[in-house]
Short mmCIF file of N, CA and C in Angstrom, two decimals:
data_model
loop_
_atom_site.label_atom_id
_atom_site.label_comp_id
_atom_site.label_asym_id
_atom_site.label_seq_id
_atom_site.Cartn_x
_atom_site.Cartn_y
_atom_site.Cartn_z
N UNK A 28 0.85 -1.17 0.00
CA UNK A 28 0.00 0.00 0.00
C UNK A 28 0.90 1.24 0.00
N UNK A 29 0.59 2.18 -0.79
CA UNK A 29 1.28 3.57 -1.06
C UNK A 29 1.14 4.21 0.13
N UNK A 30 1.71 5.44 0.75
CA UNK A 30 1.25 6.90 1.38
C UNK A 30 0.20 7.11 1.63
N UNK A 31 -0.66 8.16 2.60
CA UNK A 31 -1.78 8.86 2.69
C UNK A 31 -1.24 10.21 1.69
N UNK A 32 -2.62 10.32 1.01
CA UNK A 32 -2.36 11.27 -0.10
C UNK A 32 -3.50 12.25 0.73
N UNK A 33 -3.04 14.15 0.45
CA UNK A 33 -4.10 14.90 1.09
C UNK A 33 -4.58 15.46 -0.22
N UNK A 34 -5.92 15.74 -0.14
CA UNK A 34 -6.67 16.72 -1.31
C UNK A 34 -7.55 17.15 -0.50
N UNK A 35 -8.16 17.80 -1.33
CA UNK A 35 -8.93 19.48 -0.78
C UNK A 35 -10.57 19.05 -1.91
N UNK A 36 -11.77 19.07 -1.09
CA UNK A 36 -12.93 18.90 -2.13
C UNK A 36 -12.68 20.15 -3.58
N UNK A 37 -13.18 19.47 -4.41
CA UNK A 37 -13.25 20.45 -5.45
C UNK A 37 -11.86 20.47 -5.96
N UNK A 38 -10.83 19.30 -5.73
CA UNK A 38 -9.52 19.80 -6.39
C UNK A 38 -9.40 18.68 -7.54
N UNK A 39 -8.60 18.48 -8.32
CA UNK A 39 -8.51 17.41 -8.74
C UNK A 39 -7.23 16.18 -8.27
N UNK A 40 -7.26 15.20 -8.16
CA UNK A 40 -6.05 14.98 -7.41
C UNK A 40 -5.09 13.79 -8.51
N UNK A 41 -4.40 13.72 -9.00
CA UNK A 41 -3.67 12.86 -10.04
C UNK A 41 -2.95 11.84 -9.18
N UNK A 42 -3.42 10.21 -9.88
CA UNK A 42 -2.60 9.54 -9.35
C UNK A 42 -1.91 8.64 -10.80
N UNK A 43 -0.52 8.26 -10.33
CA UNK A 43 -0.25 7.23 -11.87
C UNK A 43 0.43 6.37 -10.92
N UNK A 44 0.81 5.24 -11.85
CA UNK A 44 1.53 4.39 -11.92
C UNK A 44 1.72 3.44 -13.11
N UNK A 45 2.44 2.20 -12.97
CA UNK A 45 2.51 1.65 -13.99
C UNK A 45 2.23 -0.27 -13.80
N UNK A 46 2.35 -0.64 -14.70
CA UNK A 46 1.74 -2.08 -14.46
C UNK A 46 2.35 -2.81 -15.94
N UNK A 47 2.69 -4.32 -15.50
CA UNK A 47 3.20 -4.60 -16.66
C UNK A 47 2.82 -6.38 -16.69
N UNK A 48 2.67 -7.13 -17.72
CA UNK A 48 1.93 -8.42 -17.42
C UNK A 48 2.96 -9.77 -18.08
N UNK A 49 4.72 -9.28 -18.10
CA UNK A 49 5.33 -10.05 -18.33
C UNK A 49 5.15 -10.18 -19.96
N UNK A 50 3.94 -11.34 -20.51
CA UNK A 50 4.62 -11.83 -21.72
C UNK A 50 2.90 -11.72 -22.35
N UNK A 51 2.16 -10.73 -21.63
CA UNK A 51 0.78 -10.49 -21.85
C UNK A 51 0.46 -8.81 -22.09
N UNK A 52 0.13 -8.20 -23.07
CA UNK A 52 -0.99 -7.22 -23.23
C UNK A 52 -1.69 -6.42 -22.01
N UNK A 53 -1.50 -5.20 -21.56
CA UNK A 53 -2.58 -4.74 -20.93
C UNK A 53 -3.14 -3.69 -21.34
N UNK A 54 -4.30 -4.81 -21.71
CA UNK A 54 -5.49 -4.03 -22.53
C UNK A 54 -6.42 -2.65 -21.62
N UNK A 55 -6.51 -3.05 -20.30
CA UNK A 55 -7.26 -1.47 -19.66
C UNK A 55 -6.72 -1.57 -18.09
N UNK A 56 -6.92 -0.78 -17.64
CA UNK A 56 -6.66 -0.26 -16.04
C UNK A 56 -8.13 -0.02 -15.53
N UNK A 57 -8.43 -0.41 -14.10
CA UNK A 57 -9.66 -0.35 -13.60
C UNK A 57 -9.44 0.16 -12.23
N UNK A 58 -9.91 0.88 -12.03
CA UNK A 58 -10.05 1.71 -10.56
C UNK A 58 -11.30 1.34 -10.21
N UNK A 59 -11.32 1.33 -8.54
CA UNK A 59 -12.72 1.45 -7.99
C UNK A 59 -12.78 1.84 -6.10
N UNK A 60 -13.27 3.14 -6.11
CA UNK A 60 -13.34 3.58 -4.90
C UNK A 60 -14.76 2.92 -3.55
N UNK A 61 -14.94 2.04 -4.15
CA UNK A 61 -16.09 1.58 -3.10
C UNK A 61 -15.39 0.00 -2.80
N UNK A 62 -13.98 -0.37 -2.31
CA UNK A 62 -13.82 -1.27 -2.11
C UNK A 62 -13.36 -2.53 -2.81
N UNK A 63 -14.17 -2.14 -4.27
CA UNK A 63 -14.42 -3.26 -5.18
C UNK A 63 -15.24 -4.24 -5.99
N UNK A 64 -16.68 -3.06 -5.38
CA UNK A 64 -17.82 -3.50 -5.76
C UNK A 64 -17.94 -3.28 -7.29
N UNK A 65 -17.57 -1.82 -7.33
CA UNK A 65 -17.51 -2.04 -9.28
C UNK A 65 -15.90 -1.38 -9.34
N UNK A 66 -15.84 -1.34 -10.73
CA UNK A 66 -14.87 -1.17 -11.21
C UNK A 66 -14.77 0.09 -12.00
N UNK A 67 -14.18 0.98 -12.64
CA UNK A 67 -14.51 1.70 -13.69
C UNK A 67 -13.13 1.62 -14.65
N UNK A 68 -13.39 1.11 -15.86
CA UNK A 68 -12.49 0.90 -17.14
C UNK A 68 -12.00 1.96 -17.66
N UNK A 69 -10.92 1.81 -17.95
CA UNK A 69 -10.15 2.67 -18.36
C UNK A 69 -8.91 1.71 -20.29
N UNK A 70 -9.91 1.82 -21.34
CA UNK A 70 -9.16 0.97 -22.17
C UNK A 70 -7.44 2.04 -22.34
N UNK A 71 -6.30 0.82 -22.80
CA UNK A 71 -5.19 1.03 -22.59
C UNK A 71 -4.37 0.62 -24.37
N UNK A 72 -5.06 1.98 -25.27
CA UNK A 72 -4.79 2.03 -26.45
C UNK A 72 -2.85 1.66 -26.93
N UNK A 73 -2.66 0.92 -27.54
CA UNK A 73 -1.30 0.42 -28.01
C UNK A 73 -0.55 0.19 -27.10
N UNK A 74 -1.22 -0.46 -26.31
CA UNK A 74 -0.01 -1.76 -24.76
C UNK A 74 0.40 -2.81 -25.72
N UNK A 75 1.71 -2.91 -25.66
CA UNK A 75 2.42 -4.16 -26.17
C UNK A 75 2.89 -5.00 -25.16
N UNK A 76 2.76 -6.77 -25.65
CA UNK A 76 3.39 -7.04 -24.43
C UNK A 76 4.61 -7.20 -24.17
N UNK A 77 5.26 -7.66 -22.95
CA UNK A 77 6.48 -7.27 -22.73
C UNK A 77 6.98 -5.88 -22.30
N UNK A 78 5.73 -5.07 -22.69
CA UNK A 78 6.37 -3.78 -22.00
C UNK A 78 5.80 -3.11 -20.61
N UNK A 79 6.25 -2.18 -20.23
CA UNK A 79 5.91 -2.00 -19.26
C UNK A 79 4.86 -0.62 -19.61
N UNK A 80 3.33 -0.66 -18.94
CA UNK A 80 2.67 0.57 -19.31
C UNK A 80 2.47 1.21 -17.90
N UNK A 81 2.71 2.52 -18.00
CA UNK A 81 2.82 4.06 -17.37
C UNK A 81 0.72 4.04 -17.69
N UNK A 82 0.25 4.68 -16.40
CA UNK A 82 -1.10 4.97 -16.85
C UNK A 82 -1.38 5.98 -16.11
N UNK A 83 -2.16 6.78 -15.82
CA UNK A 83 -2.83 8.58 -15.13
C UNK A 83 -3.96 8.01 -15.12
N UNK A 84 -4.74 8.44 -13.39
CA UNK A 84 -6.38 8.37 -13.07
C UNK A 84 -6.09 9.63 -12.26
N UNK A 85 -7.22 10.76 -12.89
CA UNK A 85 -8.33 11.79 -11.75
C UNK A 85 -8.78 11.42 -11.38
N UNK A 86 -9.07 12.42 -10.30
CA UNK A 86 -10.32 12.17 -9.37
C UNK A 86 -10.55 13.60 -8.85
N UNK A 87 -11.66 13.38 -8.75
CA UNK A 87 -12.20 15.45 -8.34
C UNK A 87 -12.79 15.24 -7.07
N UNK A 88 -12.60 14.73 -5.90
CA UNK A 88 -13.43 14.51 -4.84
C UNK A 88 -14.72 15.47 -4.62
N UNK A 89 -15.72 14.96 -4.05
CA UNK A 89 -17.14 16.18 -4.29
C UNK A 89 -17.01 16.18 -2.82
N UNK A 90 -16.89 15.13 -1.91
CA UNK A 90 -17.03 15.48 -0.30
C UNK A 90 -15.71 15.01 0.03
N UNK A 91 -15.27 15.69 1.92
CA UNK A 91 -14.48 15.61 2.66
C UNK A 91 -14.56 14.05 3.20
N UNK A 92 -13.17 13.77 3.62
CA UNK A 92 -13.77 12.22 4.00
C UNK A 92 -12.12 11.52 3.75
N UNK A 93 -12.30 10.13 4.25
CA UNK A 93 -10.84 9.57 3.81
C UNK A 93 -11.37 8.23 2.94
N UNK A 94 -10.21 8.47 1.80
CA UNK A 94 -10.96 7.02 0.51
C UNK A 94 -9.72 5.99 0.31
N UNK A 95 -9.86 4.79 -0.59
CA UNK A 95 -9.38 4.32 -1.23
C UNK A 95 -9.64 3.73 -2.06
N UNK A 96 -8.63 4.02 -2.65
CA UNK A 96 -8.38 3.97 -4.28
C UNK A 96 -7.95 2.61 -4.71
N UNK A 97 -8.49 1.75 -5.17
CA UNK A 97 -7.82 0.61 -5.60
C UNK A 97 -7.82 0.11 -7.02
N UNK A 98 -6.74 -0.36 -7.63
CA UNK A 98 -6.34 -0.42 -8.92
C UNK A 98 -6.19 -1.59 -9.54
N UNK A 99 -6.25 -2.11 -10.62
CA UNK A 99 -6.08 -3.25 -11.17
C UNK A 99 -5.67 -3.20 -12.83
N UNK A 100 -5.03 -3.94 -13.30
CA UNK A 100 -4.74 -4.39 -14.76
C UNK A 100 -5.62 -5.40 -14.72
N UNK A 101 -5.53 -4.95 -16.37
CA UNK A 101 -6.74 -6.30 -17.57
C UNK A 101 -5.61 -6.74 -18.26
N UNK A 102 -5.48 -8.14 -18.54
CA UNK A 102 -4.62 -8.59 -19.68
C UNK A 102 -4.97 -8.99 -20.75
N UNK A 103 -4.86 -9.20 -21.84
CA UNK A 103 -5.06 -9.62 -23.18
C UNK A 103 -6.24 -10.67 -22.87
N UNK A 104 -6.01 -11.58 -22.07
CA UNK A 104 -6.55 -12.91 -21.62
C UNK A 104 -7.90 -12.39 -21.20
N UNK A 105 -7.55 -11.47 -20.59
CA UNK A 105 -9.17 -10.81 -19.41
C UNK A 105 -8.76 -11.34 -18.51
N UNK A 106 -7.81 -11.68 -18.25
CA UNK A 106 -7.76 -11.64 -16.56
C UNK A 106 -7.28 -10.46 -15.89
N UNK A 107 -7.58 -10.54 -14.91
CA UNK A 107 -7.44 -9.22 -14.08
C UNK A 107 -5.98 -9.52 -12.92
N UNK A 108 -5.56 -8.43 -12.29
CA UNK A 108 -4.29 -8.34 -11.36
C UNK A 108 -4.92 -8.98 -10.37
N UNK A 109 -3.91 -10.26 -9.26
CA UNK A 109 -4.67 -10.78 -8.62
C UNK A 109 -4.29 -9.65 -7.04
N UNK A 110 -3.66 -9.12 -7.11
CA UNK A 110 -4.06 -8.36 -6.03
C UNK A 110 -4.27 -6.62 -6.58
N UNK A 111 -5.20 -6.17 -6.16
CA UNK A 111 -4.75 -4.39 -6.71
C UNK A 111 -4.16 -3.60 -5.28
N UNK A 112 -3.91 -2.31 -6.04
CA UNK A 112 -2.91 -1.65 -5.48
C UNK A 112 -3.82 -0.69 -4.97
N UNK A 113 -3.39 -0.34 -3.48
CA UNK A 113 -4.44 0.45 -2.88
C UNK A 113 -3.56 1.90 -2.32
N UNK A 114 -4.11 3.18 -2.50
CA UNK A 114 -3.88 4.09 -2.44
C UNK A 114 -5.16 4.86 -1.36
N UNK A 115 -4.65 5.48 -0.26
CA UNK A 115 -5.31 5.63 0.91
C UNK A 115 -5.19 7.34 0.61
N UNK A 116 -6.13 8.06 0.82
CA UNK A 116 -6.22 9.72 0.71
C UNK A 116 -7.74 10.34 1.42
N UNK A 117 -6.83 11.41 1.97
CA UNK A 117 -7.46 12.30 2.38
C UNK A 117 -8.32 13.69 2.41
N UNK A 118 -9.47 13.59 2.02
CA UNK A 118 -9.75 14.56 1.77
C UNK A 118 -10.33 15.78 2.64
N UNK A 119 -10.11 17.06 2.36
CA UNK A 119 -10.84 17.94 3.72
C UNK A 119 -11.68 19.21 3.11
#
């Protein structure tokens, strides 16, 4: 798990990282702030495999509060990252 990240309602707050699937394609990145109940897609135009892909998610928080952010890769296959990456932030 990353840092506590601080933001301010009404700001936008940028998070990246990168993700890579060895000898597989990653076709999209999926974020989801409720735990994991859904997901929201993000397709990942000209991922080759073997390489490593760099990706950027906003977020504009509307209320004060503390969240997390959790992340996942899609691979060529459709399978998904078996653990995602969780990013903890604060908002006020």
């Amino acid at each position: 798990m990353l840092g506590l990240v601080q933001g301010k309602v009404g700001e936008p707050l940028t998070f990246e990282g990168y993700a890579d699937d060895y000898d597989k394609a990653i076709v999209a990145m999926e974020f989801s702030l409720d735990g994991g109940t859904t997901w929201t897609r993000h397709a990942t135009e000209g991922a080759q495999a073997g390489r490593v892909l760099s990706w950027t998610f906003v977020y504009t928080p509307e209320r004060p509060g503390r969240y997390r952010l959790r992340v996942r890769s899609v691979n060529e296959d459709g399978r998904h990252s078996p653990l995602a990456d969780v990013v903890e932030f604060e908002v006020a």
